[in-house]
Amino acid sequence: MGSLPAIELFSTPLWKDYELLDSGDGLKLERFGRYKFIRPEHQAVWKPALQAHLWEEADAIFQPTSEESGGKWQYKKHMEPEWEMRYQDLTFMARTSNSRHLGVFPEQAAHWDWIRKQLSASQKPVNILNLFGYTGIASLAAAKAGASVTHLDASKRSVQYARENQKRSGLLDKPIRWIIDDAMKFVMREKRRGVHYEGIILDPPKFGRGPKGEVWEFFKMLPYLLQEIKPLLASKPLFLVITAYAIRASALSLHFAIQEMMGNFAGNLSSGELILNEKSAGRIISMAITSRWSSR
Ligand SMILES: C[S@@+](CC[C@H](N)C(=O)[O-])C[C@H]1O[C@@H](n2cnc3c(N)ncnc32)[C@H](O)[C@@H]1O
């Protein structure tokens, strides 16, 4: 038996505009810029550390419905529909919508820092592919570090928000290709065209749909997607990072999938959980599982 993989916790100590203020009773109290929110967090199987009147300061509460991820916001105070947030030198908008998500996944900042670190070490021009890219902050981090970025998402609205974030971050002069397409279809097309990327970022959802209703199912399709992505890797790839939310799997599952995919290249693989550190009582909540490979 080989040595056991070390499972790591990846945290985000550099945030100023985001805080996990408290958690408990199946909820989390968070600050996104100037507003505070209460969102469901089934992992918070403990008592809140802050007093009730501090929870009552929340500007909005997400009321879930029985269907998965469904629900709506209940506003407690007047709020702008969207507001600015910053992370390091990146500026973007957060907003409430008809989902619990607010336009930025704060735990992903661990990856933004890591991606920039990988790119800053590179001497050559680098092409990056960001699949399932949402509102584009990882794409902006890569572009800021000098990469040419291809950003893809099935949602026209997400890509529109990502482009607005590019403008807001002052990165309009950076080479970012914005694509609205189904991830699998696009990867197969890039393979036929013989396009190569030094870095790949993947955040496949549990379930999703392409712009023409193409179905994405994580467990069914991830092995096939990774197999199709492999020929897109440059002869000397720099990095690959994959994150998965809301699935019943350990980081070990991603670890061995990426180990299999990147086995021919000399590199380092680390896997674990993207976490948020709670301010009130120092508890830690795992938000997603992840695996990241970088060249040696
Ligand atoms: C978990 S979110 C990504 C979050 C993002 N990485 C971040 O941290 O900001 C998943 C994204 O995948 C997109 N998506 C779902 N199905 C897709 C498909 N078949 N092809 C391309 N994108 C898809 C959704 O529109 C959504 O923006």
Short mmCIF file of C-alpha atoms and ligand atoms in Angstrom, two decimals:
data_model
loop_
_atom_site.label_atom_id
_atom_site.label_comp_id
_atom_site.label_asym_id
_atom_site.label_seq_id
_atom_site.Cartn_x
_atom_site.Cartn_y
_atom_site.Cartn_z
CA MET A 1 0.00 0.00 0.00
CA GLY A 2 1.31 3.48 -0.88
CA SER A 3 1.40 6.34 1.63
CA LEU A 4 -1.97 7.77 2.59
CA PRO A 5 -2.94 11.07 0.91
CA ALA A 6 -2.99 13.99 3.36
CA ILE A 7 -6.35 15.74 3.35
CA GLU A 8 -5.87 19.47 3.84
CA LEU A 9 -8.07 22.40 4.87
CA PHE A 10 -7.80 25.40 2.54
CA SER A 11 -8.80 28.67 4.21
CA THR A 12 -9.13 32.30 3.16
CA PRO A 13 -7.40 34.55 5.73
CA LEU A 14 -7.12 37.58 3.42
CA TRP A 15 -10.80 38.54 3.12
CA LYS A 16 -11.81 41.98 4.37
CA ASP A 17 -15.23 42.23 2.69
CA TYR A 18 -16.48 38.80 3.77
CA GLU A 19 -16.90 37.30 7.25
CA LEU A 20 -18.58 34.20 8.61
CA LEU A 21 -19.79 36.01 11.74
CA ASP A 22 -21.48 33.14 13.53
CA SER A 23 -23.22 29.82 12.95
CA GLY A 24 -25.54 27.44 14.74
CA ASP A 25 -29.02 25.94 14.82
CA GLY A 26 -28.64 24.99 11.13
CA LEU A 27 -27.89 28.57 10.03
CA LYS A 28 -24.96 30.83 9.27
CA LEU A 29 -24.71 34.59 9.77
CA GLU A 30 -22.41 36.16 7.20
CA ARG A 31 -21.28 39.60 6.08
CA PHE A 32 -20.89 40.22 2.36
CA GLY A 33 -19.55 43.76 2.15
CA ARG A 34 -21.97 46.17 3.78
CA TYR A 35 -24.83 43.67 4.26
CA LYS A 36 -25.43 40.77 6.63
CA PHE A 37 -27.28 37.61 5.67
CA ILE A 38 -28.68 34.51 7.31
CA ARG A 39 -28.49 31.41 5.13
CA PRO A 40 -29.24 27.75 5.86
CA GLU A 41 -26.20 25.69 6.89
CA HIS A 42 -27.17 22.16 7.81
CA GLN A 43 -23.63 21.41 9.02
CA ALA A 44 -23.97 23.94 11.88
CA VAL A 45 -25.17 21.32 14.36
CA TRP A 46 -24.24 23.47 17.36
CA LYS A 47 -25.55 26.55 19.14
CA PRO A 48 -24.87 30.09 17.92
CA ALA A 49 -22.16 31.87 19.90
CA LEU A 50 -23.53 35.39 19.35
CA GLN A 51 -26.61 36.75 21.08
CA ALA A 52 -29.94 36.82 19.27
CA HIS A 53 -29.95 40.63 18.86
CA LEU A 54 -26.79 40.36 16.72
CA TRP A 55 -28.52 37.85 14.42
CA GLU A 56 -31.44 40.27 14.22
CA GLU A 57 -29.11 42.78 12.56
CA ALA A 58 -29.23 40.65 9.37
CA ASP A 59 -30.46 42.56 6.32
CA ALA A 60 -32.00 39.48 4.69
CA ILE A 61 -32.77 35.84 5.50
CA PHE A 62 -32.94 33.06 2.94
CA GLN A 63 -36.07 30.96 3.44
CA PRO A 64 -35.52 27.58 1.81
CA THR A 65 -38.31 25.53 0.28
CA SER A 66 -38.44 21.75 0.19
CA GLU A 67 -36.97 21.45 -3.31
CA GLU A 68 -33.15 21.29 -3.41
CA SER A 69 -31.53 24.78 -3.34
CA GLY A 70 -34.97 26.38 -3.78
CA GLY A 71 -36.27 29.26 -1.71
CA LYS A 72 -36.46 33.02 -1.53
CA TRP A 73 -34.99 36.00 0.31
CA GLN A 74 -36.95 37.73 3.03
CA TYR A 75 -35.69 41.30 3.38
CA LYS A 76 -35.54 42.81 6.90
CA LYS A 77 -34.13 46.19 5.87
CA HIS A 78 -33.86 48.26 2.74
CA MET A 79 -31.10 46.85 0.53
CA GLU A 80 -29.61 47.81 -2.82
CA PRO A 81 -30.24 45.00 -5.36
CA GLU A 82 -26.49 44.76 -5.94
CA TRP A 83 -23.45 46.12 -4.16
CA GLU A 84 -19.70 46.24 -4.63
CA MET A 85 -17.22 43.92 -2.92
CA ARG A 86 -13.46 43.65 -3.09
CA TYR A 87 -10.93 40.89 -2.70
CA GLN A 88 -7.32 42.05 -2.81
CA ASP A 89 -7.10 44.09 -6.06
CA LEU A 90 -10.28 42.60 -7.61
CA THR A 91 -13.63 44.39 -7.53
CA PHE A 92 -16.95 42.69 -8.29
CA MET A 93 -20.65 42.88 -7.55
CA ALA A 94 -22.63 40.76 -5.11
CA ARG A 95 -26.40 40.45 -5.39
CA THR A 96 -29.37 38.54 -4.07
CA SER A 97 -31.23 36.48 -6.64
CA ASN A 98 -33.77 33.69 -6.59
CA SER A 99 -31.10 31.36 -5.18
CA ARG A 100 -29.22 31.35 -1.89
CA HIS A 101 -25.98 32.30 -3.67
CA LEU A 102 -24.82 35.90 -3.65
CA GLY A 103 -22.67 36.14 -6.79
CA VAL A 104 -19.45 35.15 -5.03
CA PHE A 105 -18.40 31.93 -3.30
CA PRO A 106 -16.10 33.38 -0.60
CA GLU A 107 -14.28 30.11 0.18
CA GLN A 108 -13.01 30.09 -3.44
CA ALA A 109 -10.58 32.88 -2.51
CA ALA A 110 -8.17 30.10 -1.44
CA HIS A 111 -8.05 29.08 -5.11
CA TRP A 112 -7.77 32.63 -6.45
CA ASP A 113 -4.60 33.12 -4.36
CA TRP A 114 -3.20 29.73 -5.37
CA ILE A 115 -3.90 30.25 -9.09
CA ARG A 116 -2.13 33.62 -8.98
CA LYS A 117 0.82 31.98 -7.23
CA GLN A 118 1.08 29.28 -9.91
CA LEU A 119 0.93 31.89 -12.67
CA SER A 120 3.41 34.29 -11.10
CA ALA A 121 6.05 31.51 -11.21
CA SER A 122 5.59 31.04 -14.97
CA GLN A 123 7.98 32.74 -17.41
CA LYS A 124 5.96 31.98 -20.58
CA PRO A 125 2.51 33.12 -21.86
CA VAL A 126 -0.13 30.88 -20.35
CA ASN A 127 -3.62 29.84 -21.55
CA ILE A 128 -6.19 29.09 -18.86
CA LEU A 129 -9.57 27.40 -19.25
CA ASN A 130 -12.20 28.09 -16.56
CA LEU A 131 -15.16 25.72 -16.99
CA PHE A 132 -18.41 26.29 -15.05
CA GLY A 133 -16.93 29.74 -14.30
CA TYR A 134 -20.03 31.47 -12.76
CA THR A 135 -19.38 35.21 -12.14
CA GLY A 136 -15.75 34.94 -13.17
CA ILE A 137 -13.64 35.91 -10.18
CA ALA A 138 -11.19 33.02 -10.74
CA SER A 139 -10.92 34.14 -14.39
CA LEU A 140 -10.17 37.70 -13.27
CA ALA A 141 -7.52 36.47 -10.80
CA ALA A 142 -5.83 34.48 -13.60
CA ALA A 143 -6.02 37.40 -16.06
CA LYS A 144 -4.61 39.78 -13.47
CA ALA A 145 -1.64 37.41 -13.09
CA GLY A 146 -0.95 37.63 -16.84
CA ALA A 147 -2.81 34.63 -18.30
CA SER A 148 -5.00 34.52 -21.42
CA VAL A 149 -8.28 33.18 -20.12
CA THR A 150 -11.14 31.26 -21.71
CA HIS A 151 -14.13 31.51 -19.36
CA LEU A 152 -17.16 29.31 -19.97
CA ASP A 153 -20.54 29.03 -18.33
CA ALA A 154 -23.92 27.80 -19.55
CA SER A 155 -25.70 30.79 -18.04
CA LYS A 156 -25.88 33.93 -20.16
CA ARG A 157 -26.62 35.98 -17.08
CA SER A 158 -23.57 34.66 -15.17
CA VAL A 159 -21.30 35.46 -18.12
CA GLN A 160 -22.83 38.95 -18.31
CA TYR A 161 -22.09 39.47 -14.59
CA ALA A 162 -18.56 38.13 -15.12
CA ARG A 163 -17.97 40.66 -17.92
CA GLU A 164 -19.24 43.46 -15.68
CA ASN A 165 -16.84 42.27 -12.98
CA GLN A 166 -13.99 42.44 -15.51
CA LYS A 167 -14.84 46.09 -16.15
CA ARG A 168 -15.25 46.88 -12.46
CA SER A 169 -11.84 45.33 -11.72
CA GLY A 170 -10.22 47.51 -14.38
CA LEU A 171 -9.21 44.46 -16.45
CA LEU A 172 -10.87 45.31 -19.78
CA ASP A 173 -7.46 45.30 -21.48
CA LYS A 174 -6.78 41.70 -20.39
CA PRO A 175 -7.34 38.81 -22.84
CA ILE A 176 -10.46 37.03 -21.59
CA ARG A 177 -12.63 35.03 -24.01
CA TRP A 178 -16.21 34.84 -22.66
CA ILE A 179 -18.15 31.79 -23.82
CA ILE A 180 -21.75 30.70 -23.21
CA ASP A 181 -21.85 26.98 -23.96
CA ASP A 182 -22.24 23.50 -22.53
CA ALA A 183 -18.96 22.51 -20.85
CA MET A 184 -18.79 19.02 -22.35
CA LYS A 185 -19.65 20.18 -25.88
CA PHE A 186 -17.06 22.96 -25.73
CA VAL A 187 -14.32 20.62 -24.48
CA MET A 188 -15.00 18.18 -27.32
CA ARG A 189 -14.88 21.04 -29.84
CA GLU A 190 -11.59 22.36 -28.42
CA LYS A 191 -10.16 18.85 -28.64
CA ARG A 192 -11.05 18.66 -32.37
CA ARG A 193 -9.47 22.09 -32.91
CA GLY A 194 -6.27 20.97 -31.13
CA VAL A 195 -6.35 23.85 -28.61
CA HIS A 196 -4.13 23.53 -25.53
CA TYR A 197 -4.20 25.03 -22.06
CA GLU A 198 -1.49 25.26 -19.39
CA GLY A 199 -4.03 25.65 -16.59
CA ILE A 200 -7.58 24.34 -16.09
CA ILE A 201 -10.12 25.40 -13.45
CA LEU A 202 -13.22 23.23 -12.96
CA ASP A 203 -16.19 23.80 -10.69
CA PRO A 204 -18.74 21.28 -11.93
CA PRO A 205 -22.09 21.40 -10.12
CA LYS A 206 -23.93 18.34 -8.87
CA PHE A 207 -26.53 18.87 -11.56
CA GLY A 208 -26.70 21.50 -14.29
CA ARG A 209 -27.93 22.29 -17.75
CA GLY A 210 -26.17 23.65 -20.82
CA PRO A 211 -27.71 26.55 -22.80
CA LYS A 212 -29.65 24.09 -25.01
CA GLY A 213 -30.83 21.97 -22.10
CA GLU A 214 -27.82 19.62 -22.21
CA VAL A 215 -27.81 17.67 -18.95
CA TRP A 216 -24.81 17.70 -16.61
CA GLU A 217 -24.72 15.06 -13.85
CA PHE A 218 -21.61 15.03 -11.67
CA PHE A 219 -21.12 11.33 -10.92
CA LYS A 220 -22.23 10.13 -14.34
CA MET A 221 -20.27 12.61 -16.40
CA LEU A 222 -17.16 13.70 -14.48
CA PRO A 223 -15.00 10.71 -15.53
CA TYR A 224 -15.91 11.35 -19.17
CA LEU A 225 -15.28 15.10 -18.87
CA LEU A 226 -11.82 14.53 -17.34
CA GLN A 227 -11.00 12.04 -20.09
CA GLU A 228 -11.99 14.59 -22.75
CA ILE A 229 -10.08 17.42 -21.02
CA LYS A 230 -6.82 15.47 -20.85
CA PRO A 231 -5.92 16.06 -24.54
CA LEU A 232 -6.46 19.81 -23.98
CA LEU A 233 -3.52 19.93 -21.57
CA ALA A 234 -0.36 21.56 -22.89
CA SER A 235 2.75 19.34 -23.07
CA LYS A 236 3.94 21.04 -19.86
CA PRO A 237 0.80 21.88 -17.88
CA LEU A 238 1.09 24.31 -15.00
CA PHE A 239 -1.96 23.51 -12.88
CA LEU A 240 -5.40 21.95 -12.64
CA VAL A 241 -7.91 22.69 -9.90
CA ILE A 242 -11.29 21.08 -9.37
CA THR A 243 -13.93 21.92 -6.77
CA ALA A 244 -17.21 20.20 -6.04
CA TYR A 245 -20.10 21.45 -3.93
CA ALA A 246 -23.08 19.67 -2.45
CA ILE A 247 -22.18 16.15 -3.41
CA ARG A 248 -21.93 13.12 -1.15
CA ALA A 249 -18.26 12.38 -1.67
CA SER A 250 -14.94 12.82 0.07
CA ALA A 251 -12.04 14.82 -1.35
CA LEU A 252 -10.44 11.41 -1.86
CA SER A 253 -12.78 10.89 -4.77
CA LEU A 254 -11.43 13.98 -6.58
CA HIS A 255 -7.88 13.13 -5.44
CA PHE A 256 -7.78 9.78 -7.19
CA ALA A 257 -9.63 11.04 -10.29
CA ILE A 258 -7.03 13.79 -10.76
CA GLN A 259 -4.17 11.46 -9.87
CA GLU A 260 -5.33 9.17 -12.68
CA MET A 261 -5.71 12.09 -15.10
CA MET A 262 -2.36 13.77 -14.34
CA GLY A 263 -0.38 10.55 -13.75
CA ASN A 264 1.89 11.12 -16.79
CA PHE A 265 3.08 14.52 -15.56
CA ALA A 266 5.55 15.29 -12.77
CA GLY A 267 3.68 17.35 -10.22
CA ASN A 268 2.21 17.74 -6.77
CA LEU A 269 -1.36 16.87 -5.90
CA SER A 270 -3.10 18.15 -2.80
CA SER A 271 -6.71 17.56 -1.92
CA GLY A 272 -9.04 18.54 0.84
CA GLU A 273 -11.80 20.94 1.79
CA LEU A 274 -12.45 24.60 1.10
CA ILE A 275 -13.39 26.00 4.49
CA LEU A 276 -14.77 29.11 6.15
CA ASN A 277 -13.49 30.10 9.60
CA GLU A 278 -16.17 31.40 11.93
CA LYS A 279 -15.32 34.65 13.71
CA SER A 280 -17.47 34.23 16.84
CA ALA A 281 -16.24 30.89 18.20
CA GLY A 282 -13.56 29.73 15.76
CA ARG A 283 -15.55 26.82 14.39
CA ILE A 284 -14.81 25.70 10.85
CA ILE A 285 -17.38 24.86 8.18
CA SER A 286 -16.45 22.83 5.12
CA MET A 287 -17.99 24.31 1.97
CA ALA A 288 -16.66 22.10 -0.81
CA ILE A 289 -14.20 19.36 -1.64
CA THR A 290 -11.27 20.12 -3.87
CA SER A 291 -8.17 18.74 -5.49
CA ARG A 292 -5.36 20.73 -7.03
CA TRP A 293 -2.40 19.62 -9.09
CA SER A 294 0.61 21.80 -9.90
CA SER A 295 3.71 21.08 -11.92
CA ARG A 296 6.90 20.34 -10.05
C1 LIG B 1 -20.86 25.96 -8.58
S1 LIG B 1 -21.13 27.14 -9.83
C2 LIG B 1 -19.52 27.73 -10.05
C3 LIG B 1 -19.02 28.69 -8.97
C4 LIG B 1 -17.73 29.44 -9.35
N1 LIG B 1 -16.64 28.53 -9.61
C5 LIG B 1 -17.29 30.43 -8.31
O1 LIG B 1 -16.63 30.05 -7.37
O2 LIG B 1 -17.65 31.59 -8.38
C6 LIG B 1 -21.51 26.12 -11.23
C7 LIG B 1 -21.72 26.86 -12.54
O3 LIG B 1 -21.87 25.87 -13.57
C8 LIG B 1 -22.74 26.35 -14.57
N2 LIG B 1 -23.23 25.19 -15.34
C9 LIG B 1 -24.16 24.27 -15.00
N3 LIG B 1 -24.30 23.31 -15.97
C10 LIG B 1 -23.43 23.64 -16.96
C11 LIG B 1 -23.09 23.05 -18.21
N4 LIG B 1 -23.70 21.94 -18.65
N5 LIG B 1 -22.13 23.64 -18.96
C12 LIG B 1 -21.52 24.78 -18.52
N6 LIG B 1 -21.79 25.39 -17.33
C13 LIG B 1 -22.75 24.83 -16.56
C14 LIG B 1 -23.79 27.13 -13.81
O4 LIG B 1 -24.41 28.09 -14.65
C15 LIG B 1 -22.96 27.74 -12.65
O5 LIG B 1 -22.56 29.06 -12.95
#
